[in-house]
Structure formats: C-alpha cells, structure tokens
Amino acid sequence: MEEAHGFNLLKIKSEHDLNFYQQVKLMNFIRRQMHQCQCFKCEKKFQLKKELICHLEDNKHIAVLPDRSVWDQPQYYFPTYENDTLLCALSDNEDELTAEKRTDNIPVFSEDVSNIEALKQSSVLNELLHEELNNIEA
C-alpha cells in the first residue's frame, strides 16, 4: 500500500495511536470517500476515480488525514464493500508498531476490482442510499 499509494497504515496507526476500531472506521471512511469520488482530505468531488487519484497524488493528500472528528464516527463501523479483505487484515497487535519487528513481507489485500460494476451494485452504501431515498419519497 505504501509503495503503490504512499499510504503507510502502520505509521498512521502509530502516529495517531489508533486502536482496532479506529482503524476500521478510518479505512471505511477512506473507502466510502473513494467510492463517492471525493477527496478524503479536502472533500473536493470528481467525476472519475482516475481524476481523484491524480488529485490525491499531486496534492499529497493521500498521506494526510482529515481531523479525527470527520472519520471517527459510528457510521464508519459499517464497510463500504461487503467482505472487505482489507478490514480482515487489520490488527490491534502492538508488535506491528515497532519497525524493528516489522518485515517488508506484509501482505496487502486490495479491493477486488475484477468487476467494479458488480461491487457498486452490491455495496452497502448503495443499499443505504436506496433505503434513504425510499424513506424520503414515502
């Protein structure tokens, strides 16, 4: 994740003293913002995910977190993608925080992008938005 995106989760976990549940909320917040093509730092919206990624890289927003109050909310306990393997890889193990004990062979589980349209159709976020729209119309 660090090589591909410049996002070092272990460093962020250590610097911000994140417990397991805060890591889950942070990852779900970032995933939701990415799903909505919105920068998680400055909240600028984009039409295409490619534009968002260029913005994150060009403005160095990828390694900068917004205020904790933005993402440390109960709504982010719920994943954007069902069966998100990244969330399964999170740990509350303190040994991971020490660089001496860490190896560079840590597996990184990316989101399954083999069929992104199917993911968008079955995402929890879409279901919640659909329910909310139905409640508003009723």
mmCIF file of C-alpha atoms in Angstrom:
data_model
loop_
_atom_site.group_PDB
_atom_site.id
_atom_site.type_symbol
_atom_site.label_atom_id
_atom_site.label_comp_id
_atom_site.label_asym_id
_atom_site.label_seq_id
_atom_site.Cartn_x
_atom_site.Cartn_y
_atom_site.Cartn_z
ATOM 1 C CA MET A 1 0.000 0.000 0.000
ATOM 2 C CA GLU A 2 2.856 2.348 0.815
ATOM 3 C CA GLU A 3 4.757 1.714 -2.425
ATOM 4 C CA ALA A 4 1.714 1.943 -4.662
ATOM 5 C CA HIS A 5 -0.084 4.825 -2.944
ATOM 6 C CA GLY A 6 2.286 6.414 -0.418
ATOM 7 C CA PHE A 7 -0.117 5.407 2.373
ATOM 8 C CA ASN A 8 1.618 3.791 5.346
ATOM 9 C CA LEU A 9 -1.097 2.403 7.588
ATOM 10 C CA LEU A 10 1.332 1.187 10.261
ATOM 11 C CA LYS A 11 2.885 4.654 10.510
ATOM 12 C CA ILE A 12 -0.540 6.313 10.685
ATOM 13 C CA LYS A 13 -1.677 3.766 13.274
ATOM 14 C CA SER A 14 1.381 4.532 15.392
ATOM 15 C CA GLU A 15 1.367 8.332 14.996
ATOM 16 C CA HIS A 16 -2.348 8.668 15.743
ATOM 17 C CA ASP A 17 -2.456 5.877 18.344
ATOM 18 C CA LEU A 18 -5.322 4.107 16.568
ATOM 19 C CA ASN A 19 -6.951 1.093 18.143
ATOM 20 C CA PHE A 20 -8.550 -1.638 16.024
ATOM 21 C CA TYR A 21 -11.970 0.035 15.840
ATOM 22 C CA GLN A 22 -10.493 3.394 14.869
ATOM 23 C CA GLN A 23 -8.546 1.669 12.092
ATOM 24 C CA VAL A 24 -11.791 0.109 10.857
ATOM 25 C CA LYS A 25 -13.566 3.476 10.877
ATOM 26 C CA LEU A 26 -10.662 5.191 9.122
ATOM 27 C CA MET A 27 -10.478 2.546 6.378
ATOM 28 C CA ASN A 28 -14.252 2.583 5.894
ATOM 29 C CA PHE A 29 -14.233 6.389 5.739
ATOM 30 C CA ILE A 30 -11.486 6.389 3.101
ATOM 31 C CA ARG A 31 -13.192 3.597 1.123
ATOM 32 C CA ARG A 32 -16.506 5.481 1.166
ATOM 33 C CA GLN A 33 -14.881 8.724 0.037
ATOM 34 C CA MET A 34 -13.106 6.870 -2.773
ATOM 35 C CA HIS A 35 -16.370 5.144 -3.752
ATOM 36 C CA GLN A 36 -18.029 8.575 -3.982
ATOM 37 C CA CYS A 37 -15.044 10.037 -5.916
ATOM 38 C CA GLN A 38 -14.418 12.596 -3.192
ATOM 39 C CA CYS A 39 -11.057 13.576 -1.701
ATOM 40 C CA PHE A 40 -10.971 12.479 1.935
ATOM 41 C CA LYS A 41 -8.750 15.433 2.883
ATOM 42 C CA CYS A 42 -10.250 18.483 1.124
ATOM 43 C CA GLU A 43 -13.645 16.927 0.193
ATOM 44 C CA LYS A 44 -13.375 18.003 -3.455
ATOM 45 C CA LYS A 45 -15.613 15.857 -5.709
ATOM 46 C CA PHE A 46 -14.549 14.353 -9.031
ATOM 47 C CA GLN A 47 -16.353 12.719 -11.937
ATOM 48 C CA LEU A 48 -13.841 9.900 -12.374
ATOM 49 C CA LYS A 49 -11.850 7.846 -9.902
ATOM 50 C CA LYS A 50 -8.763 8.398 -12.069
ATOM 51 C CA GLU A 51 -9.097 12.177 -11.565
ATOM 52 C CA LEU A 52 -9.415 11.688 -7.811
ATOM 53 C CA ILE A 53 -6.280 9.536 -7.664
ATOM 54 C CA CYS A 54 -4.317 12.155 -9.646
ATOM 55 C CA HIS A 55 -5.583 14.845 -7.251
ATOM 56 C CA LEU A 56 -4.572 12.796 -4.190
ATOM 57 C CA GLU A 57 -1.094 12.169 -5.584
ATOM 58 C CA ASP A 58 -0.482 15.675 -6.982
ATOM 59 C CA ASN A 59 -1.615 17.444 -3.801
ATOM 60 C CA LYS A 60 -0.050 14.898 -1.423
ATOM 61 C CA HIS A 61 -3.462 14.369 0.191
ATOM 62 C CA ILE A 62 -3.108 10.602 0.224
ATOM 63 C CA ALA A 63 -0.908 10.571 3.328
ATOM 64 C CA VAL A 64 -2.694 13.380 5.191
ATOM 65 C CA LEU A 65 -5.700 12.556 7.328
ATOM 66 C CA PRO A 66 -8.556 14.941 7.995
ATOM 67 C CA ASP A 67 -9.428 15.800 11.591
ATOM 68 C CA ARG A 68 -10.331 12.771 13.678
ATOM 69 C CA SER A 69 -13.839 14.157 14.214
ATOM 70 C CA VAL A 70 -14.518 13.745 10.476
ATOM 71 C CA TRP A 71 -13.854 9.996 10.279
ATOM 72 C CA ASP A 72 -14.071 8.746 13.890
ATOM 73 C CA GLN A 73 -17.852 8.351 13.805
ATOM 74 C CA PRO A 74 -20.098 5.320 14.392
ATOM 75 C CA GLN A 75 -21.377 5.315 10.801
ATOM 76 C CA TYR A 76 -17.931 4.163 9.658
ATOM 77 C CA TYR A 77 -18.143 0.897 11.578
ATOM 78 C CA PHE A 78 -20.022 -0.395 8.534
ATOM 79 C CA PRO A 79 -17.969 -1.368 5.468
ATOM 80 C CA THR A 80 -18.476 0.190 2.066
ATOM 81 C CA TYR A 81 -17.762 -3.137 0.377
ATOM 82 C CA GLU A 82 -19.096 -6.463 1.607
ATOM 83 C CA ASN A 83 -16.434 -8.988 2.642
ATOM 84 C CA ASP A 84 -13.707 -6.321 2.525
ATOM 85 C CA THR A 85 -10.453 -8.270 2.871
ATOM 86 C CA LEU A 86 -8.518 -5.170 3.925
ATOM 87 C CA LEU A 87 -10.615 -4.945 7.092
ATOM 88 C CA CYS A 88 -9.854 -8.599 7.826
ATOM 89 C CA ALA A 89 -6.129 -7.799 7.692
ATOM 90 C CA LEU A 90 -6.279 -5.030 10.319
ATOM 91 C CA SER A 91 -4.808 -5.811 13.698
ATOM 92 C CA ASP A 92 -4.582 -4.357 17.170
ATOM 93 C CA ASN A 93 -1.254 -6.077 17.752
ATOM 94 C CA GLU A 94 1.219 -3.659 19.344
ATOM 95 C CA ASP A 95 4.204 -5.607 17.967
ATOM 96 C CA GLU A 96 3.355 -4.318 14.498
ATOM 97 C CA LEU A 97 4.094 -0.781 15.593
ATOM 98 C CA THR A 98 7.797 -1.346 16.113
ATOM 99 C CA ALA A 99 9.805 -1.037 12.933
ATOM 100 C CA GLU A 100 12.469 -3.446 14.197
ATOM 101 C CA LYS A 101 9.986 -6.315 14.373
ATOM 102 C CA ARG A 102 8.224 -5.417 11.136
ATOM 103 C CA THR A 103 9.177 -7.125 7.896
ATOM 104 C CA ASP A 104 8.599 -5.785 4.427
ATOM 105 C CA ASN A 105 6.799 -9.001 3.505
ATOM 106 C CA ILE A 106 3.477 -7.932 4.991
ATOM 107 C CA PRO A 107 0.677 -8.951 2.626
ATOM 108 C CA VAL A 108 -1.571 -6.196 1.329
ATOM 109 C CA PHE A 109 -5.126 -7.071 0.388
ATOM 110 C CA SER A 110 -6.510 -4.741 -2.234
ATOM 111 C CA GLU A 111 -10.140 -4.305 -3.025
ATOM 112 C CA ASP A 112 -11.449 -6.731 -5.611
ATOM 113 C CA VAL A 113 -11.624 -4.629 -8.759
ATOM 114 C CA SER A 114 -12.227 -7.521 -11.131
ATOM 115 C CA ASN A 115 -15.840 -6.437 -11.547
ATOM 116 C CA ILE A 116 -16.181 -2.921 -10.155
ATOM 117 C CA GLU A 117 -19.708 -2.502 -11.505
ATOM 118 C CA ALA A 118 -20.862 -5.578 -9.575
ATOM 119 C CA LEU A 119 -19.235 -4.153 -6.441
ATOM 120 C CA LYS A 120 -21.010 -0.842 -6.929
ATOM 121 C CA GLN A 121 -24.338 -2.628 -7.327
ATOM 122 C CA SER A 122 -23.902 -4.722 -4.185
ATOM 123 C CA SER A 123 -22.265 -2.157 -1.919
ATOM 124 C CA VAL A 124 -23.727 -1.472 1.492
ATOM 125 C CA LEU A 125 -23.517 2.252 0.749
ATOM 126 C CA ASN A 126 -25.791 1.910 -2.296
ATOM 127 C CA GLU A 127 -28.303 -0.087 -0.260
ATOM 128 C CA LEU A 128 -28.341 2.586 2.465
ATOM 129 C CA LEU A 129 -28.755 5.374 -0.090
ATOM 130 C CA HIS A 130 -31.579 3.459 -1.801
ATOM 131 C CA GLU A 131 -33.359 2.952 1.546
ATOM 132 C CA GLU A 132 -32.921 6.622 2.427
ATOM 133 C CA LEU A 133 -34.364 7.736 -0.926
ATOM 134 C CA ASN A 134 -37.328 5.411 -0.459
ATOM 135 C CA ASN A 135 -37.931 6.833 3.027
ATOM 136 C CA ILE A 136 -37.805 10.396 1.692
ATOM 137 C CA GLU A 137 -40.267 9.599 -1.109
ATOM 138 C CA ALA A 138 -42.691 7.905 1.310
#
